[in-house]
């Protein structure tokens, strides 16, 4: 059975994306799990190979059907959109922000048309996007627009532990205000659907507590008693396998040991700290609820080390492997 085709947009050309891609493609783990099509710029790839000492024969293609899936071949859909007379590694520029967007746009087009099985993204830079006239703050918003998805879900996965986030980029005070019964119910239902699309239908979801010891029945806060517990009970009555609130100091350990198939974290850092402490390099973001599957490294462009050949490819390898694994059972409905 043929391995899935994973599209990898180059990311910001001035960052470490090109380097971690060429390094990852030399990995035996990637070779055993996926066929990779890179969408980017040939000269940037050649520059990354020079920086890292990694060698490939570059095969330019206009469609995945033209690819040659051989160990020493890098299949590239070359957009040739970087002007090397002004290009500087490690520097934010509008040209690179625009180029990064165009790589994503083309890769999404391939995925939406069914010519590739999933997308594994590399880092982009918010300042560069803005400088390039791209009116999106990041990957999630770009993918939402390009796929016609109203509100994609973000899930982190590391060593089999999956974590969803009730809120993301808001202040901690605002995040506490968002812990409401109706929001938890709506979001949990969407998380269950996102898991189903990934082929995960067994197991129980855990809802993390917000306050120390989940509030100790109202002694240290009332959110659990007034909002979380009623939400969990209503979801259970609806037939969902869910438990909580469970103290945040233990729930992630329990999920990592296999007791729960996922955790609903009640705010951004609660879940981010838990996953990244387990294994920073192997924490992978999965964007759910879209008609296509997307995984991503969870680190930035690291402009300060771009071009030095020292960026670790571990997260890129894991993002490609996870995309390949989930693509086999991914459902668009």
CSV table of C-alpha atoms in Angstrom, one decimal:
chain,number,residue,atom,x,y,z
A,1,UNK,CA,0.0,0.0,0.0
A,2,UNK,CA,1.4,3.4,-1.0
A,3,UNK,CA,2.5,5.8,1.7
A,4,UNK,CA,0.4,9.0,2.1
A,5,UNK,CA,1.6,12.1,0.3
A,6,UNK,CA,2.2,14.9,2.8
A,7,UNK,CA,2.6,18.5,1.5
A,8,UNK,CA,5.1,20.6,3.3
A,9,UNK,CA,5.1,24.4,2.6
A,10,UNK,CA,8.5,25.9,3.1
A,11,UNK,CA,7.6,28.4,5.8
A,12,UNK,CA,9.3,31.8,6.0
A,13,UNK,CA,12.4,31.5,3.7
A,14,UNK,CA,14.5,33.6,6.1
A,15,UNK,CA,13.8,31.3,9.1
A,16,UNK,CA,14.8,27.7,10.0
A,17,UNK,CA,11.9,26.1,8.0
A,18,UNK,CA,14.0,25.2,5.0
A,19,UNK,CA,16.7,23.7,7.1
A,20,UNK,CA,14.5,21.5,9.2
A,21,UNK,CA,12.7,20.3,6.1
A,22,UNK,CA,15.8,19.1,4.4
A,23,UNK,CA,17.1,17.5,7.6
A,24,UNK,CA,13.7,15.8,8.2
A,25,UNK,CA,13.6,14.4,4.7
A,26,UNK,CA,16.8,12.5,5.5
A,27,UNK,CA,15.1,10.8,8.5
A,28,UNK,CA,14.4,7.1,8.3
A,29,UNK,CA,11.2,7.7,10.3
A,30,UNK,CA,9.9,10.1,7.6
A,31,UNK,CA,10.9,7.8,4.8
A,32,UNK,CA,9.1,4.9,6.4
A,33,UNK,CA,5.9,6.8,7.0
A,34,UNK,CA,5.3,9.3,4.2
A,35,UNK,CA,6.0,10.6,0.7
A,36,UNK,CA,6.8,14.3,1.0
A,37,UNK,CA,6.2,17.1,-1.5
A,38,UNK,CA,7.8,20.4,-0.7
A,39,UNK,CA,6.2,23.6,-1.9
A,40,UNK,CA,8.7,26.4,-1.9
A,41,UNK,CA,11.6,28.0,-3.8
A,42,UNK,CA,14.4,26.0,-5.3
A,43,UNK,CA,17.2,28.5,-4.5
A,44,UNK,CA,16.1,28.6,-0.8
A,45,UNK,CA,16.2,24.8,-0.7
A,46,UNK,CA,19.6,24.8,-2.2
A,47,UNK,CA,20.8,27.4,0.3
A,48,UNK,CA,19.4,25.2,3.1
A,49,UNK,CA,21.2,22.2,1.8
A,50,UNK,CA,24.5,24.2,1.8
A,51,UNK,CA,23.9,25.3,5.4
A,52,UNK,CA,23.1,21.9,6.7
A,53,UNK,CA,25.4,19.7,4.6
A,54,UNK,CA,22.3,17.7,3.5
A,55,UNK,CA,22.3,16.6,-0.2
A,56,UNK,CA,19.4,15.9,-2.4
A,57,UNK,CA,18.7,15.8,-6.1
A,58,UNK,CA,15.9,18.4,-6.5
A,59,UNK,CA,13.1,17.3,-8.9
A,60,UNK,CA,10.8,20.1,-9.8
A,61,UNK,CA,7.2,19.1,-10.4
A,62,UNK,CA,4.0,20.9,-11.2
A,63,UNK,CA,1.8,18.1,-9.6
A,64,UNK,CA,2.4,15.2,-7.2
A,65,UNK,CA,1.8,12.8,-10.1
A,66,UNK,CA,5.2,13.9,-11.6
A,67,UNK,CA,7.1,13.2,-8.4
A,68,UNK,CA,9.9,10.5,-8.2
A,69,UNK,CA,9.7,8.9,-4.8
A,70,UNK,CA,13.3,7.9,-4.4
A,71,UNK,CA,15.4,8.3,-1.2
A,72,UNK,CA,17.8,10.9,-2.5
A,73,UNK,CA,15.2,12.9,-4.4
A,74,UNK,CA,13.5,16.0,-3.0
A,75,UNK,CA,10.3,16.6,-4.9
A,76,UNK,CA,9.7,20.4,-5.1
A,77,UNK,CA,6.8,22.4,-6.5
A,78,UNK,CA,8.9,25.5,-7.2
A,79,UNK,CA,7.1,28.9,-6.9
A,80,UNK,CA,10.4,30.8,-7.5
A,81,UNK,CA,9.1,33.7,-5.5
A,82,UNK,CA,12.2,34.8,-3.6
A,83,UNK,CA,14.5,37.5,-5.0
A,84,UNK,CA,18.0,36.5,-4.0
A,85,UNK,CA,19.4,39.9,-4.8
A,86,UNK,CA,17.7,41.2,-1.7
A,87,UNK,CA,17.1,38.1,0.3
A,88,UNK,CA,18.8,37.9,3.8
A,89,UNK,CA,18.5,34.9,6.1
A,90,UNK,CA,17.5,35.7,9.6
A,91,UNK,CA,15.8,39.0,8.8
A,92,UNK,CA,12.1,39.8,8.7
A,93,UNK,CA,10.9,41.0,5.3
A,94,UNK,CA,7.7,41.5,3.5
A,95,UNK,CA,8.9,39.5,0.6
A,96,UNK,CA,9.4,36.4,2.7
A,97,UNK,CA,6.1,36.9,4.5
A,98,UNK,CA,4.3,37.0,1.2
A,99,UNK,CA,6.3,34.0,-0.1
A,100,UNK,CA,5.4,32.0,3.0
A,101,UNK,CA,1.7,32.7,2.5
A,102,UNK,CA,1.9,31.6,-1.2
A,103,UNK,CA,3.5,28.3,-0.2
A,104,UNK,CA,0.6,27.6,2.2
A,105,UNK,CA,-1.9,28.7,-0.4
A,106,UNK,CA,-0.6,26.3,-3.0
A,107,UNK,CA,-0.3,23.4,-0.5
A,108,UNK,CA,-3.9,23.9,0.7
A,109,UNK,CA,-5.0,23.9,-2.9
A,110,UNK,CA,-3.4,20.5,-3.5
A,111,UNK,CA,-5.0,19.1,-0.3
A,112,UNK,CA,-8.4,20.5,-1.1
A,113,UNK,CA,-8.3,18.9,-4.5
A,114,UNK,CA,-7.2,15.6,-3.1
A,115,UNK,CA,-3.9,15.5,-4.8
A,116,UNK,CA,-2.1,15.2,-1.4
A,117,UNK,CA,-3.3,13.5,1.8
A,118,UNK,CA,-2.4,16.1,4.4
A,119,UNK,CA,-0.3,19.2,5.2
A,120,UNK,CA,2.5,19.5,7.7
A,121,UNK,CA,3.5,23.2,8.2
A,122,UNK,CA,6.7,24.9,9.1
A,123,UNK,CA,7.2,28.2,11.0
A,124,UNK,CA,6.0,31.5,9.6
A,125,UNK,CA,6.6,35.0,11.0
A,126,UNK,CA,3.7,37.3,12.0
A,127,UNK,CA,5.7,40.5,11.4
A,128,UNK,CA,6.8,39.3,7.9
A,129,UNK,CA,3.2,38.4,7.0
A,130,UNK,CA,2.1,41.9,8.0
A,131,UNK,CA,5.0,43.5,6.1
A,132,UNK,CA,4.0,41.4,3.0
A,133,UNK,CA,0.5,42.7,3.0
A,134,UNK,CA,-0.9,39.3,4.3
A,135,UNK,CA,-3.9,40.1,6.5
A,136,UNK,CA,-3.7,37.1,8.8
A,137,UNK,CA,-2.0,36.7,12.1
A,138,UNK,CA,-1.0,33.1,11.7
A,139,UNK,CA,-1.5,29.7,10.3
A,140,UNK,CA,-4.8,28.9,11.9
A,141,UNK,CA,-6.5,32.0,10.4
A,142,UNK,CA,-4.9,31.4,7.0
A,143,UNK,CA,-6.2,27.8,6.9
A,144,UNK,CA,-9.6,28.9,8.1
A,145,UNK,CA,-9.9,31.3,5.2
A,146,UNK,CA,-8.5,29.0,2.6
A,147,UNK,CA,-10.7,26.1,3.6
A,148,UNK,CA,-13.8,28.0,4.4
A,149,UNK,CA,-13.7,26.8,8.0
A,150,UNK,CA,-15.5,29.1,10.5
A,151,UNK,CA,-13.5,28.3,13.7
A,152,UNK,CA,-10.8,25.6,13.5
A,153,UNK,CA,-9.8,23.7,16.6
A,154,UNK,CA,-6.3,23.5,17.9
A,155,UNK,CA,-5.2,20.2,19.5
A,156,UNK,CA,-1.7,19.4,20.8
A,157,UNK,CA,-0.4,15.9,20.7
A,158,UNK,CA,2.8,14.6,22.4
A,159,UNK,CA,3.6,11.0,23.1
A,160,UNK,CA,0.0,10.0,22.6
A,161,UNK,CA,-1.4,12.7,24.9
A,162,UNK,CA,-3.9,15.0,23.2
A,163,UNK,CA,-4.9,18.4,24.6
A,164,UNK,CA,-7.6,20.9,23.5
A,165,UNK,CA,-7.9,24.5,24.6
A,166,UNK,CA,-11.1,26.2,25.7
A,167,UNK,CA,-9.4,29.6,25.1
A,168,UNK,CA,-6.2,30.6,23.4
A,169,UNK,CA,-4.7,34.1,23.0
A,170,UNK,CA,-6.5,36.1,25.7
A,171,UNK,CA,-5.4,37.4,29.0
A,172,UNK,CA,-5.6,35.0,32.0
A,173,UNK,CA,-8.3,37.2,33.6
A,174,UNK,CA,-10.3,36.9,30.4
A,175,UNK,CA,-9.7,33.2,30.1
A,176,UNK,CA,-11.2,32.7,33.6
A,177,UNK,CA,-14.3,34.7,32.5
A,178,UNK,CA,-14.7,32.4,29.5
A,179,UNK,CA,-15.1,29.3,31.7
A,180,UNK,CA,-18.8,29.0,31.3
A,181,UNK,CA,-21.2,26.0,31.1
A,182,UNK,CA,-22.5,26.7,27.6
A,183,UNK,CA,-19.1,27.4,26.2
A,184,UNK,CA,-17.7,24.2,27.7
A,185,UNK,CA,-20.6,22.1,26.3
A,186,UNK,CA,-20.3,23.6,22.8
A,187,UNK,CA,-16.5,23.3,22.7
A,188,UNK,CA,-16.4,19.7,24.1
A,189,UNK,CA,-18.9,18.6,21.4
A,190,UNK,CA,-16.7,20.1,18.8
A,191,UNK,CA,-13.6,18.4,20.3
A,192,UNK,CA,-15.4,15.0,20.2
A,193,UNK,CA,-16.2,15.6,16.5
A,194,UNK,CA,-12.6,16.6,15.8
A,195,UNK,CA,-11.4,13.4,17.4
A,196,UNK,CA,-13.9,11.4,15.3
A,197,UNK,CA,-12.5,13.0,12.1
A,198,UNK,CA,-9.1,11.8,13.2
A,199,UNK,CA,-10.4,8.3,13.7
A,200,UNK,CA,-10.3,8.5,17.6
A,201,UNK,CA,-13.6,7.0,18.8
A,202,UNK,CA,-12.6,5.2,21.9
A,203,UNK,CA,-11.8,6.5,25.3
A,204,UNK,CA,-12.9,9.3,27.7
A,205,UNK,CA,-12.3,13.0,27.6
A,206,UNK,CA,-11.1,14.7,30.8
A,207,UNK,CA,-11.8,18.4,31.7
A,208,UNK,CA,-9.1,20.0,33.7
A,209,UNK,CA,-9.9,22.0,36.8
A,210,UNK,CA,-9.3,25.8,36.7
A,211,UNK,CA,-8.5,26.5,40.3
A,212,UNK,CA,-6.1,24.7,42.7
A,213,UNK,CA,-7.6,21.2,43.5
A,214,UNK,CA,-10.5,22.1,41.2
A,215,UNK,CA,-11.7,24.7,43.8
A,216,UNK,CA,-12.2,22.2,46.7
A,217,UNK,CA,-16.0,22.4,46.3
A,218,UNK,CA,-16.0,26.2,46.2
A,219,UNK,CA,-13.3,26.9,48.8
A,220,UNK,CA,-10.8,28.2,46.3
A,221,UNK,CA,-13.1,29.4,43.5
A,222,UNK,CA,-16.6,28.7,42.3
A,223,UNK,CA,-16.0,28.1,38.6
A,224,UNK,CA,-15.9,24.3,38.9
A,225,UNK,CA,-19.1,24.1,41.0
A,226,UNK,CA,-21.1,26.7,39.0
A,227,UNK,CA,-19.8,26.0,35.4
A,228,UNK,CA,-17.6,23.0,34.9
A,229,UNK,CA,-19.5,20.3,36.8
A,230,UNK,CA,-22.9,21.2,35.4
A,231,UNK,CA,-21.4,21.2,31.9
A,232,UNK,CA,-19.8,17.8,32.4
A,233,UNK,CA,-23.1,16.3,33.8
A,234,UNK,CA,-25.1,17.7,30.8
A,235,UNK,CA,-22.6,16.2,28.3
A,236,UNK,CA,-22.7,12.9,30.1
A,237,UNK,CA,-26.5,13.0,29.8
A,238,UNK,CA,-26.1,13.6,26.1
A,239,UNK,CA,-24.1,10.4,25.9
A,240,UNK,CA,-20.6,11.7,25.8
A,241,UNK,CA,-17.8,9.9,27.6
A,242,UNK,CA,-16.4,12.7,29.7
A,243,UNK,CA,-15.2,13.3,33.3
A,244,UNK,CA,-14.2,16.3,35.3
A,245,UNK,CA,-13.2,18.6,36.6
A,246,UNK,CA,-9.9,16.9,37.4
A,247,UNK,CA,-7.1,18.8,39.1
A,248,UNK,CA,-4.7,20.3,36.6
A,249,UNK,CA,-1.8,19.0,38.7
A,250,UNK,CA,-2.8,15.4,37.9
A,251,UNK,CA,-5.0,15.3,34.8
A,252,UNK,CA,-2.2,15.5,32.3
A,253,UNK,CA,-0.2,12.7,34.0
A,254,UNK,CA,-3.4,10.6,33.9
A,255,UNK,CA,-3.9,11.3,30.2
A,256,UNK,CA,-0.2,10.6,29.4
A,257,UNK,CA,-0.6,7.2,31.2
A,258,UNK,CA,-3.6,6.3,29.0
A,259,UNK,CA,-6.5,6.9,31.3
A,260,UNK,CA,-8.0,9.6,29.1
A,261,UNK,CA,-7.9,9.9,25.3
A,262,UNK,CA,-7.7,13.7,25.6
A,263,UNK,CA,-7.8,16.7,28.0
A,264,UNK,CA,-9.8,19.8,27.6
A,265,UNK,CA,-7.5,22.5,29.0
A,266,UNK,CA,-9.3,25.6,30.3
A,267,UNK,CA,-6.8,28.1,29.2
A,268,UNK,CA,-3.8,28.5,26.9
A,269,UNK,CA,-0.8,28.0,29.1
A,270,UNK,CA,-2.3,25.3,31.3
A,271,UNK,CA,-2.2,22.9,28.3
A,272,UNK,CA,0.9,24.3,26.6
A,273,UNK,CA,3.1,24.0,29.8
A,274,UNK,CA,1.9,20.4,30.3
A,275,UNK,CA,2.6,19.2,26.7
A,276,UNK,CA,5.9,21.1,26.2
A,277,UNK,CA,7.3,19.9,29.6
A,278,UNK,CA,6.7,16.3,28.5
A,279,UNK,CA,8.6,16.8,25.3
A,280,UNK,CA,9.1,20.2,23.8
A,281,UNK,CA,10.4,19.0,20.4
A,282,UNK,CA,7.7,16.4,19.9
A,283,UNK,CA,4.7,18.6,20.8
A,284,UNK,CA,2.8,18.8,17.6
A,285,UNK,CA,-0.2,21.0,16.8
A,286,UNK,CA,-3.1,19.5,14.9
A,287,UNK,CA,-5.7,21.8,13.4
A,288,UNK,CA,-9.1,20.1,13.5
A,289,UNK,CA,-12.6,20.6,12.1
A,290,UNK,CA,-11.4,21.4,8.6
A,291,UNK,CA,-12.0,19.5,5.3
A,292,UNK,CA,-8.2,18.8,5.2
A,293,UNK,CA,-5.8,17.6,7.8
A,294,UNK,CA,-3.0,19.8,9.0
A,295,UNK,CA,-0.2,19.2,11.5
A,296,UNK,CA,2.5,21.7,12.5
A,297,UNK,CA,5.7,22.1,14.4
A,298,UNK,CA,5.1,24.2,17.5
A,299,UNK,CA,8.0,26.5,17.4
A,300,UNK,CA,8.9,29.8,15.6
A,301,UNK,CA,11.1,30.8,12.8
A,302,UNK,CA,14.2,31.2,15.1
A,303,UNK,CA,15.7,33.9,13.0
A,304,UNK,CA,18.7,34.2,15.3
A,305,UNK,CA,20.0,30.7,14.3
A,306,UNK,CA,18.7,30.7,10.7
A,307,UNK,CA,21.4,29.7,8.2
A,308,UNK,CA,23.7,28.1,10.9
A,309,UNK,CA,22.6,24.6,10.2
A,310,UNK,CA,22.0,23.8,13.9
A,311,UNK,CA,18.2,23.9,14.0
A,312,UNK,CA,16.8,20.6,15.3
A,313,UNK,CA,14.5,18.7,12.9
A,314,UNK,CA,12.8,16.6,15.5
A,315,UNK,CA,9.5,18.5,15.5
A,316,UNK,CA,9.3,18.5,11.7
A,317,UNK,CA,9.9,14.8,11.6
A,318,UNK,CA,7.1,14.3,14.2
A,319,UNK,CA,4.7,16.6,12.4
A,320,UNK,CA,5.1,14.7,9.1
A,321,UNK,CA,4.8,11.3,10.9
A,322,UNK,CA,1.6,12.4,12.7
A,323,UNK,CA,0.1,13.8,9.5
A,324,UNK,CA,0.8,10.5,7.8
A,325,UNK,CA,-0.6,8.4,10.6
A,326,UNK,CA,-3.9,10.4,10.9
A,327,UNK,CA,-4.4,10.8,7.2
A,328,UNK,CA,-5.2,7.1,6.8
A,329,UNK,CA,-8.4,7.5,8.8
A,330,UNK,CA,-9.1,11.2,8.4
A,331,UNK,CA,-12.8,12.0,7.7
A,332,UNK,CA,-14.0,15.2,6.1
A,333,UNK,CA,-17.5,14.7,7.5
